[in-house]
Amino acid sequence: MKNELIVVGAGPGGYVAALKAASLGAKVTLIEQASVGGTCLHWGCIPTKALRASAMALDQARRLEEYGLVPGGEPTLDLGAVMARKDKVVATQTTGLEKLLASWGVELVYGKARLLGPNRVEVSSDEGTTALDCERLILAPGSQPADLPGLERDGTLVLNSDDALHLGEIPESLIIVGGGVVGCELAFILSTFGCQVTVVEALDRLLPIPSLDAEISKLLLREMKKRKIAVHTNKVVSRLERGPEGVTAVLEPPPWLEPPAKPVKPVELKAAKVLVSVGRRPAGEGLGLAEAGLSLDKGAVRVDAELAAAPGVYAVGDVLGASRPLLAHMASAEAKVAAANALGSSEAMDYSVVPAVAFTAPEIAWVGLSLEQAQAQGFEAEAASFLPRGLGMAQALGELAGVIRLVYDKPSGKLLGAHLMGAHAGEMVHECALALKLGATAADIAHTIHAHPTMSEALAEAAEGALGACLHMPPPK
């Protein structure tokens, strides 16, 4: 029987596309080369959060006396047990996804896919090679860690983010090249586990994301310094020497910066290992994308507003490249649109409201525009801030660090963006995302009663600040 739809890749884009199509009545075959869940489940979102949960528990245990508890001794790390717990979480999720796909009637085929055309896919595995025909095709092969020239991964001294999830021991010291979301998350985790971490970022701040407020980056730097995580911004690794004692990295200003009046002496760092975390690249090699007539841009598949790459062929997720957010939930949202369109609908993908979270310590979350972006777009934009330390819940939890900043259009009061740093920021951001989706104003948030005591009260306080009516801050001078 001819398949109505074949989906290539079973990550958060592919498996959701398969489920959506099946829910619409299609006969679906899902092809996966490795494991259901893709990078997110096996090499990204879930395993890192499992490690972070262990790091947070260890951090809490070290603070027991602060909460009036008498510890039984100095808590220590059992890395084997931590990794086993992480693997169990991943395995549980994997089994659950396989059962879920089966319950919707999705046929799961393991093997390496290659396009023989827009309606034909070759699948190779240890059991041999077969060809499958289909009426429609959705591509969701995901991405893989990017290398840097001179810092190519060897899995021993030079690691990537995948390697960090399977460490047999915590290195005494580590240089993380890249101060983006993954690099910063791993810096906090490994530092808590006892590693002396140094972060090297080529741009002028940590988390150099245009849609994230620069003030958040400054506060993140402060929190890293508190934990003795060293940070070098505006620096690149110009040379790396590998030896029996570890690595020696030479740091210099990036070539795109204007040379200073006086020559700057290179910084030399020694460490046991270096971890390269400078983003990801589309994993489309070997899929036969160009041969199938798809248009590519530096390896990324080009699609239209309905996510069509060619007649009958759609693409979602990281294979679309960095022109849109490389986020698991973004891929899942695209998957629902692509599956509906593959089966006859005509929906355009909406990228206007996409929340993001960095699971650092404390968490950072943002959605919408930064103040700089809003002003550049012509808005008469301002930002109102409130410090979580002013909340009873923050004091009770002992989680005082952070800031809540709301960006709004002053004439209309319309919310334009939100930038949150503090405990539970990753959960709180969705109130802001909904507000943006509905076109809400700062007054709408301020006049919504927030439960007390909660961390979410900070959103109402910041919104009241935008109205000049925040009572839990000293009056403006």
Short mmCIF file of C-alpha atoms in Angstrom, two decimals:
data_model
loop_
_atom_site.label_atom_id
_atom_site.label_comp_id
_atom_site.label_asym_id
_atom_site.label_seq_id
_atom_site.Cartn_x
_atom_site.Cartn_y
_atom_site.Cartn_z
CA MET A 1 0.00 0.00 0.00
CA LYS A 2 1.36 3.44 -0.91
CA ASN A 3 2.15 5.66 2.07
CA GLU A 4 0.23 8.91 2.17
CA LEU A 5 3.05 10.53 4.10
CA ILE A 6 6.66 9.73 4.97
CA VAL A 7 8.43 11.71 7.68
CA VAL A 8 12.24 11.60 7.83
CA GLY A 9 13.60 12.15 11.32
CA ALA A 10 11.90 11.38 14.65
CA GLY A 11 12.98 14.36 16.73
CA PRO A 12 10.55 16.93 18.14
CA GLY A 13 9.81 18.07 14.59
CA GLY A 14 9.46 14.69 12.93
CA TYR A 15 7.56 12.71 15.52
CA VAL A 16 5.10 15.56 16.09
CA ALA A 17 4.57 15.83 12.32
CA ALA A 18 3.85 12.11 12.23
CA LEU A 19 1.38 12.33 15.12
CA LYS A 20 -0.37 15.34 13.63
CA ALA A 21 -0.70 13.69 10.22
CA ALA A 22 -1.98 10.48 11.81
CA SER A 23 -4.53 12.47 13.81
CA LEU A 24 -5.78 13.85 10.49
CA GLY A 25 -6.31 10.32 9.19
CA ALA A 26 -3.16 9.79 7.12
CA LYS A 27 -1.19 6.58 6.81
CA VAL A 28 2.22 7.63 8.07
CA THR A 29 5.68 6.07 8.03
CA LEU A 30 8.33 7.65 10.27
CA ILE A 31 11.98 6.96 9.43
CA GLU A 32 14.64 7.44 12.12
CA GLN A 33 18.35 6.72 11.85
CA ALA A 34 19.15 6.58 15.57
CA SER A 35 16.53 6.89 18.33
CA VAL A 36 13.03 8.34 18.60
CA GLY A 37 13.16 11.77 20.19
CA GLY A 38 16.15 13.01 18.21
CA THR A 39 18.74 15.47 19.49
CA CYS A 40 16.33 17.03 21.99
CA LEU A 41 15.68 13.81 23.87
CA HIS A 42 19.05 12.10 23.55
CA TRP A 43 21.66 14.86 23.20
CA GLY A 44 20.03 18.14 24.18
CA CYS A 45 17.00 19.35 26.10
CA ILE A 46 16.16 16.35 28.27
CA PRO A 47 19.57 14.91 29.27
CA THR A 48 20.96 18.36 30.05
CA LYS A 49 17.95 19.12 32.23
CA ALA A 50 18.40 15.81 34.03
CA LEU A 51 22.03 16.73 34.75
CA ARG A 52 20.92 20.21 35.77
CA ALA A 53 18.38 18.72 38.20
CA SER A 54 21.20 16.79 39.86
CA ALA A 55 23.36 19.92 39.94
CA MET A 56 20.52 21.92 41.51
CA ALA A 57 19.95 19.22 44.12
CA LEU A 58 23.66 19.22 44.96
CA ASP A 59 23.63 23.00 45.20
CA GLN A 60 20.61 22.89 47.52
CA ALA A 61 22.25 20.25 49.69
CA ARG A 62 25.26 22.51 50.14
CA ARG A 63 22.92 25.27 51.36
CA LEU A 64 20.99 23.21 53.92
CA GLU A 65 22.19 25.24 56.89
CA GLU A 66 20.85 28.37 55.20
CA TYR A 67 17.38 26.78 55.46
CA GLY A 68 17.80 25.80 59.10
CA LEU A 69 18.70 22.19 58.41
CA VAL A 70 21.67 20.31 59.84
CA PRO A 71 23.37 18.28 57.09
CA GLY A 72 24.66 14.81 57.81
CA GLY A 73 27.93 15.60 56.09
CA GLU A 74 29.36 17.25 53.03
CA PRO A 75 27.32 16.14 49.99
CA THR A 76 29.42 14.53 47.27
CA LEU A 77 28.90 13.80 43.61
CA ASP A 78 28.37 10.24 42.42
CA LEU A 79 28.80 10.88 38.70
CA GLY A 80 27.96 7.31 37.74
CA ALA A 81 24.62 7.54 39.56
CA VAL A 82 23.93 10.96 38.04
CA MET A 83 24.55 9.64 34.54
CA ALA A 84 22.48 6.51 35.23
CA ARG A 85 19.57 8.69 36.35
CA LYS A 86 19.93 10.80 33.21
CA ASP A 87 19.94 7.69 31.03
CA LYS A 88 16.85 6.34 32.80
CA VAL A 89 14.96 9.60 32.17
CA VAL A 90 15.89 9.43 28.48
CA ALA A 91 14.98 5.74 28.19
CA THR A 92 11.60 6.32 29.84
CA GLN A 93 10.80 9.13 27.43
CA THR A 94 11.97 7.09 24.44
CA THR A 95 9.77 4.13 25.33
CA GLY A 96 6.85 6.45 25.92
CA LEU A 97 7.24 8.03 22.47
CA GLU A 98 7.46 4.66 20.75
CA LYS A 99 4.23 3.56 22.43
CA LEU A 100 2.55 6.86 21.60
CA LEU A 101 3.46 6.56 17.91
CA ALA A 102 2.16 3.01 17.84
CA SER A 103 -1.11 4.07 19.48
CA TRP A 104 -1.69 6.52 16.60
CA GLY A 105 -0.88 3.87 14.01
CA VAL A 106 2.41 5.44 12.87
CA GLU A 107 4.79 2.87 11.36
CA LEU A 108 8.28 3.43 12.76
CA VAL A 109 11.17 2.35 10.51
CA TYR A 110 14.79 2.50 11.70
CA GLY A 111 17.44 3.21 9.11
CA LYS A 112 19.28 5.89 7.16
CA ALA A 113 17.09 7.70 4.65
CA ARG A 114 18.05 9.07 1.25
CA LEU A 115 15.73 10.82 -1.16
CA LEU A 116 15.40 9.25 -4.57
CA GLY A 117 12.94 11.96 -5.56
CA PRO A 118 10.04 13.90 -4.03
CA ASN A 119 7.94 10.74 -3.75
CA ARG A 120 10.48 8.02 -3.09
CA VAL A 121 12.80 7.36 -0.13
CA GLU A 122 15.52 4.75 0.17
CA VAL A 123 16.08 3.35 3.67
CA SER A 124 19.33 1.53 4.56
CA SER A 125 19.88 -0.47 7.73
CA ASP A 126 21.74 -3.56 8.93
CA GLU A 127 18.87 -5.59 7.49
CA GLY A 128 19.39 -4.23 3.98
CA THR A 129 18.06 -1.49 1.73
CA THR A 130 14.51 -0.86 0.67
CA ALA A 131 12.65 1.90 -1.16
CA LEU A 132 9.37 3.43 0.02
CA ASP A 133 6.93 5.44 -2.11
CA CYS A 134 4.76 8.23 -0.77
CA GLU A 135 2.40 10.98 -1.84
CA ARG A 136 3.89 13.60 0.49
CA LEU A 137 7.16 13.97 2.36
CA ILE A 138 8.20 15.89 5.49
CA LEU A 139 11.89 16.32 6.27
CA ALA A 140 13.00 16.75 9.87
CA PRO A 141 16.60 15.46 10.08
CA GLY A 142 17.63 17.97 12.75
CA SER A 143 21.13 19.30 13.31
CA GLN A 144 24.53 18.39 14.69
CA PRO A 145 27.20 20.27 16.69
CA ALA A 146 29.33 22.63 14.64
CA ASP A 147 33.13 22.47 14.70
CA LEU A 148 35.57 25.37 14.62
CA PRO A 149 38.73 25.31 12.47
CA GLY A 150 41.61 24.31 14.72
CA LEU A 151 39.20 23.12 17.41
CA GLU A 152 37.87 20.00 15.71
CA ARG A 153 36.41 17.47 18.11
CA ASP A 154 38.55 14.46 19.03
CA GLY A 155 36.32 13.22 21.87
CA THR A 156 39.24 13.19 24.32
CA LEU A 157 40.72 16.66 24.77
CA VAL A 158 38.37 18.59 22.50
CA LEU A 159 34.74 17.80 23.24
CA ASN A 160 31.38 18.96 21.95
CA SER A 161 28.07 19.25 23.79
CA ASP A 162 27.23 15.62 23.00
CA ASP A 163 30.39 14.45 24.75
CA ALA A 164 29.53 16.49 27.84
CA LEU A 165 26.49 14.29 28.42
CA HIS A 166 28.57 11.12 28.72
CA LEU A 167 31.56 12.15 30.80
CA GLY A 168 33.13 9.30 32.74
CA GLU A 169 34.66 11.78 35.15
CA ILE A 170 34.45 15.50 35.76
CA PRO A 171 37.57 17.21 34.42
CA GLU A 172 39.52 19.29 36.91
CA SER A 173 39.30 22.25 34.54
CA LEU A 174 37.48 23.02 31.31
CA ILE A 175 37.44 25.79 28.73
CA ILE A 176 34.01 26.23 27.14
CA VAL A 177 34.27 27.97 23.77
CA GLY A 178 30.95 29.69 23.18
CA GLY A 179 28.88 31.69 25.65
CA GLY A 180 25.51 30.89 24.11
CA VAL A 181 22.66 29.02 25.75
CA VAL A 182 24.24 25.54 25.72
CA GLY A 183 27.66 26.79 26.76
CA CYS A 184 26.26 28.78 29.69
CA GLU A 185 24.00 25.94 30.84
CA LEU A 186 26.91 23.48 30.85
CA ALA A 187 29.13 26.01 32.61
CA PHE A 188 26.78 26.12 35.61
CA ILE A 189 26.24 22.34 35.67
CA LEU A 190 29.91 21.38 35.46
CA SER A 191 30.97 24.11 37.87
CA THR A 192 28.52 22.76 40.45
CA PHE A 193 29.97 19.29 39.86
CA GLY A 194 33.42 20.56 40.83
CA CYS A 195 35.01 21.59 37.55
CA GLN A 196 36.90 24.89 37.22
CA VAL A 197 35.14 26.37 34.19
CA THR A 198 36.25 29.19 31.90
CA VAL A 199 33.88 30.51 29.23
CA VAL A 200 35.26 32.16 26.09
CA GLU A 201 32.81 34.18 23.97
CA ALA A 202 33.74 35.92 20.70
CA LEU A 203 31.10 38.64 21.06
CA ASP A 204 30.90 41.32 23.72
CA ARG A 205 28.52 39.57 26.12
CA LEU A 206 27.22 36.23 27.30
CA LEU A 207 24.06 35.05 25.57
CA PRO A 208 24.64 37.47 22.66
CA ILE A 209 21.15 37.03 21.30
CA PRO A 210 19.59 40.15 19.71
CA SER A 211 16.15 39.41 21.17
CA LEU A 212 17.53 39.13 24.74
CA ASP A 213 18.01 42.27 26.81
CA ALA A 214 21.69 43.10 27.35
CA GLU A 215 21.01 43.82 31.03
CA ILE A 216 20.30 40.12 31.52
CA SER A 217 23.74 39.28 30.13
CA LYS A 218 25.37 41.59 32.67
CA LEU A 219 23.53 39.93 35.53
CA LEU A 220 24.43 36.48 34.20
CA LEU A 221 28.11 37.47 34.19
CA ARG A 222 27.75 38.53 37.81
CA GLU A 223 26.20 35.18 38.77
CA MET A 224 29.01 33.32 37.01
CA LYS A 225 31.62 35.31 38.90
CA LYS A 226 29.86 34.42 42.17
CA ARG A 227 30.41 30.78 41.31
CA LYS A 228 34.02 31.40 40.28
CA ILE A 229 33.30 30.72 36.61
CA ALA A 230 35.83 32.76 34.64
CA VAL A 231 34.57 34.59 31.54
CA HIS A 232 36.45 36.12 28.61
CA THR A 233 34.29 38.09 26.15
CA ASN A 234 35.49 39.62 22.88
CA LYS A 235 37.96 36.75 22.66
CA VAL A 236 38.49 33.81 20.31
CA VAL A 237 40.84 30.85 20.56
CA SER A 238 43.50 31.73 18.01
CA ARG A 239 45.62 28.66 18.77
CA LEU A 240 45.11 25.42 20.67
CA GLU A 241 47.89 23.10 21.72
CA ARG A 242 47.06 19.57 22.79
CA GLY A 243 49.40 17.67 25.07
CA PRO A 244 49.59 14.89 27.65
CA GLU A 245 48.67 17.31 30.46
CA GLY A 246 45.65 18.74 28.65
CA VAL A 247 45.24 21.78 26.42
CA THR A 248 46.70 25.25 26.16
CA ALA A 249 44.48 27.83 24.50
CA VAL A 250 45.69 31.21 23.30
CA LEU A 251 42.98 33.90 23.35
CA GLU A 252 43.02 37.00 21.19
CA PRO A 253 40.45 39.59 20.09
CA PRO A 254 38.30 38.39 17.19
CA PRO A 255 39.53 39.50 13.74
CA TRP A 256 36.43 41.59 13.07
CA LEU A 257 37.17 44.00 15.93
CA GLU A 258 39.09 47.16 15.16
CA PRO A 259 42.67 46.72 16.43
CA PRO A 260 43.34 48.68 19.65
CA ALA A 261 45.77 51.59 19.67
CA LYS A 262 48.14 49.54 21.80
CA PRO A 263 48.70 45.87 20.98
CA VAL A 264 46.88 43.55 23.40
CA LYS A 265 48.92 40.71 24.81
CA PRO A 266 47.33 37.30 24.08
CA VAL A 267 45.82 35.46 27.04
CA GLU A 268 47.08 31.92 27.61
CA LEU A 269 44.81 29.43 29.36
CA LYS A 270 45.59 25.88 30.44
CA ALA A 271 42.91 23.29 31.13
CA ALA A 272 42.32 19.57 31.18
CA LYS A 273 39.88 19.77 28.27
CA VAL A 274 38.10 22.19 25.99
CA LEU A 275 34.43 21.99 25.02
CA VAL A 276 33.31 23.66 21.81
CA SER A 277 29.74 24.96 21.92
CA VAL A 278 29.37 27.38 19.02
CA GLY A 279 26.01 26.36 17.63
CA ARG A 280 24.71 23.64 15.38
CA ARG A 281 24.49 23.02 11.65
CA PRO A 282 21.75 21.34 9.59
CA ALA A 283 22.11 17.56 9.42
CA GLY A 284 21.17 17.17 5.78
CA GLU A 285 24.34 15.53 4.49
CA GLY A 286 23.72 12.27 2.70
CA LEU A 287 19.97 12.80 2.45
CA GLY A 288 20.06 13.61 -1.24
CA LEU A 289 18.40 16.98 -0.73
CA ALA A 290 19.94 18.71 -3.73
CA GLU A 291 19.52 15.62 -5.89
CA ALA A 292 15.80 15.67 -5.08
CA GLY A 293 15.57 19.21 -6.39
CA LEU A 294 15.48 21.07 -3.07
CA SER A 295 17.02 24.54 -2.81
CA LEU A 296 19.74 24.87 -0.16
CA ASP A 297 21.42 27.81 1.54
CA LYS A 298 24.68 26.78 3.23
CA GLY A 299 23.19 23.36 3.92
CA ALA A 300 19.84 24.69 5.16
CA VAL A 301 16.66 23.80 3.26
CA ARG A 302 14.77 26.75 1.83
CA VAL A 303 11.01 26.72 2.34
CA ASP A 304 8.10 29.06 1.71
CA ALA A 305 5.72 30.48 4.31
CA GLU A 306 3.83 27.16 4.35
CA LEU A 307 7.11 25.24 4.93
CA ALA A 308 7.06 23.70 1.44
CA ALA A 309 10.52 23.03 0.00
CA ALA A 310 9.21 21.63 -3.29
CA PRO A 311 5.84 20.35 -4.55
CA GLY A 312 4.77 17.71 -2.03
CA VAL A 313 7.93 18.12 0.10
CA TYR A 314 7.99 20.03 3.40
CA ALA A 315 10.77 20.66 5.90
CA VAL A 316 10.76 21.60 9.59
CA GLY A 317 13.15 22.10 12.47
CA ASP A 318 16.88 22.72 12.54
CA VAL A 319 17.38 21.68 8.91
CA LEU A 320 15.89 25.08 8.04
CA GLY A 321 18.99 26.75 9.48
CA ALA A 322 19.61 29.62 11.85
CA SER A 323 17.34 32.12 10.09
CA ARG A 324 14.66 31.03 12.57
CA PRO A 325 14.94 29.83 16.18
CA LEU A 326 16.75 26.50 16.63
CA LEU A 327 14.40 25.33 19.35
CA ALA A 328 12.65 22.02 19.94
CA HIS A 329 9.29 23.69 20.53
CA MET A 330 9.75 25.70 17.34
CA ALA A 331 10.27 22.48 15.39
CA SER A 332 7.12 20.98 16.93
CA ALA A 333 5.08 24.05 16.03
CA GLU A 334 6.39 23.92 12.46
CA ALA A 335 5.61 20.20 12.35
CA LYS A 336 1.91 20.76 13.00
CA VAL A 337 1.73 23.36 10.23
CA ALA A 338 3.68 21.23 7.76
CA ALA A 339 1.61 18.11 8.44
CA ALA A 340 -1.65 20.00 7.99
CA ASN A 341 -0.40 21.57 4.74
CA ALA A 342 0.88 18.24 3.43
CA LEU A 343 -2.66 16.91 3.82
CA GLY A 344 -4.41 19.74 2.02
CA SER A 345 -4.47 22.72 4.35
CA SER A 346 -2.90 26.09 3.60
CA GLU A 347 -1.45 27.49 6.83
CA ALA A 348 1.40 29.99 7.12
CA MET A 349 3.96 29.55 9.89
CA ASP A 350 3.84 32.32 12.50
CA TYR A 351 7.18 33.16 14.14
CA SER A 352 6.01 36.30 15.92
CA VAL A 353 5.80 34.84 19.45
CA VAL A 354 8.45 32.24 20.31
CA PRO A 355 9.54 32.02 23.95
CA ALA A 356 13.03 30.79 24.79
CA VAL A 357 14.67 29.63 28.02
CA ALA A 358 18.27 29.29 29.15
CA PHE A 359 18.42 26.90 32.11
CA THR A 360 21.25 28.67 33.87
CA ALA A 361 21.34 29.46 37.60
CA PRO A 362 19.05 31.30 37.88
CA GLU A 363 16.92 30.64 34.82
CA ILE A 364 16.64 33.17 32.00
CA ALA A 365 13.62 33.38 29.70
CA TRP A 366 12.56 35.82 27.02
CA VAL A 367 9.94 36.39 24.36
CA GLY A 368 9.24 39.15 21.86
CA LEU A 369 11.50 42.13 21.24
CA SER A 370 14.39 43.54 23.21
CA LEU A 371 14.31 47.27 23.98
CA GLU A 372 16.93 47.87 21.29
CA GLN A 373 14.97 45.90 18.69
CA ALA A 374 11.73 47.69 19.55
CA GLN A 375 13.33 51.12 19.25
CA ALA A 376 15.01 50.14 15.98
CA GLN A 377 11.59 49.16 14.63
CA GLY A 378 10.25 52.64 15.34
CA PHE A 379 8.38 52.05 18.58
CA GLU A 380 8.53 54.67 21.33
CA ALA A 381 9.61 51.83 23.55
CA GLU A 382 10.55 51.80 27.20
CA ALA A 383 11.36 49.06 29.69
CA ALA A 384 10.03 48.63 33.23
CA SER A 385 11.93 46.46 35.70
CA PHE A 386 11.33 44.80 39.04
CA LEU A 387 13.84 42.84 41.12
CA PRO A 388 12.61 39.45 42.38
CA ARG A 389 14.39 40.06 45.70
CA GLY A 390 11.47 42.37 46.53
CA LEU A 391 9.09 39.38 46.61
CA GLY A 392 8.18 37.45 49.72
CA MET A 393 8.38 34.18 47.76
CA ALA A 394 11.89 34.93 46.53
CA GLN A 395 12.98 35.59 50.11
CA ALA A 396 11.28 32.42 51.33
CA LEU A 397 12.93 30.33 48.62
CA GLY A 398 16.31 31.98 49.10
CA GLU A 399 16.36 32.80 45.39
CA LEU A 400 17.02 36.53 45.19
CA ALA A 401 19.06 36.97 42.03
CA GLY A 402 17.59 38.25 38.80
CA VAL A 403 15.40 40.89 37.23
CA ILE A 404 12.05 41.07 35.44
CA ARG A 405 11.96 43.51 32.50
CA LEU A 406 8.94 44.28 30.36
CA VAL A 407 9.38 46.17 27.09
CA TYR A 408 6.33 48.17 26.05
CA ASP A 409 5.21 50.85 23.63
CA LYS A 410 4.75 53.97 25.75
CA PRO A 411 1.90 55.64 23.77
CA SER A 412 -0.29 52.53 23.62
CA GLY A 413 1.06 50.55 26.56
CA LYS A 414 1.20 47.45 24.33
CA LEU A 415 3.59 44.78 25.50
CA LEU A 416 6.45 44.24 23.02
CA GLY A 417 8.75 41.88 24.87
CA ALA A 418 9.63 40.30 28.20
CA HIS A 419 13.02 39.39 29.66
CA LEU A 420 13.03 37.38 32.86
CA MET A 421 15.86 36.21 35.08
CA GLY A 422 15.14 34.44 38.32
CA ALA A 423 13.71 31.30 39.86
CA HIS A 424 11.05 29.67 37.64
CA ALA A 425 11.57 32.20 34.82
CA GLY A 426 11.06 29.38 32.30
CA GLU A 427 7.53 28.84 33.58
CA MET A 428 6.67 32.52 34.05
CA VAL A 429 7.53 33.49 30.48
CA HIS A 430 4.39 31.86 29.09
CA GLU A 431 2.14 34.47 30.70
CA CYS A 432 4.12 37.01 28.69
CA ALA A 433 3.93 34.93 25.52
CA LEU A 434 0.15 34.74 25.83
CA ALA A 435 -0.01 38.47 26.47
CA LEU A 436 1.98 39.13 23.29
CA LYS A 437 -0.19 36.72 21.33
CA LEU A 438 -3.33 38.52 22.44
CA GLY A 439 -1.90 42.01 21.98
CA ALA A 440 -2.19 42.79 25.70
CA THR A 441 -0.92 45.95 27.35
CA ALA A 442 1.10 46.55 30.48
CA ALA A 443 -2.15 47.66 32.10
CA ASP A 444 -3.75 44.30 31.26
CA ILE A 445 -0.97 42.50 33.15
CA ALA A 446 -0.93 45.01 36.02
CA HIS A 447 -4.69 44.73 36.51
CA THR A 448 -4.66 40.93 36.49
CA ILE A 449 -4.63 39.71 40.08
CA HIS A 450 -1.59 37.51 40.70
CA ALA A 451 -1.61 34.96 43.52
CA HIS A 452 0.51 35.71 46.58
CA PRO A 453 3.10 34.58 47.39
CA THR A 454 4.47 33.63 43.97
CA MET A 455 7.40 34.56 41.77
CA SER A 456 4.92 35.58 39.07
CA GLU A 457 3.96 38.61 41.14
CA ALA A 458 7.12 40.20 39.73
CA LEU A 459 5.39 40.43 36.36
CA ALA A 460 2.51 42.41 37.83
CA GLU A 461 4.96 44.62 39.73
CA ALA A 462 6.97 45.37 36.59
CA ALA A 463 3.76 46.10 34.68
CA GLU A 464 2.64 48.46 37.46
CA GLY A 465 6.04 50.11 37.13
CA ALA A 466 5.30 50.76 33.47
CA LEU A 467 2.18 52.61 34.62
CA GLY A 468 4.10 54.53 37.26
CA ALA A 469 2.06 52.76 39.91
CA CYS A 470 4.38 50.16 41.49
CA LEU A 471 3.84 50.34 45.25
CA HIS A 472 6.55 47.81 46.14
CA MET A 473 9.32 50.08 44.94
CA PRO A 474 10.36 53.50 46.26
CA PRO A 475 8.47 56.33 44.51
CA PRO A 476 10.15 57.70 41.39
CA LYS A 477 12.18 60.83 42.01
#
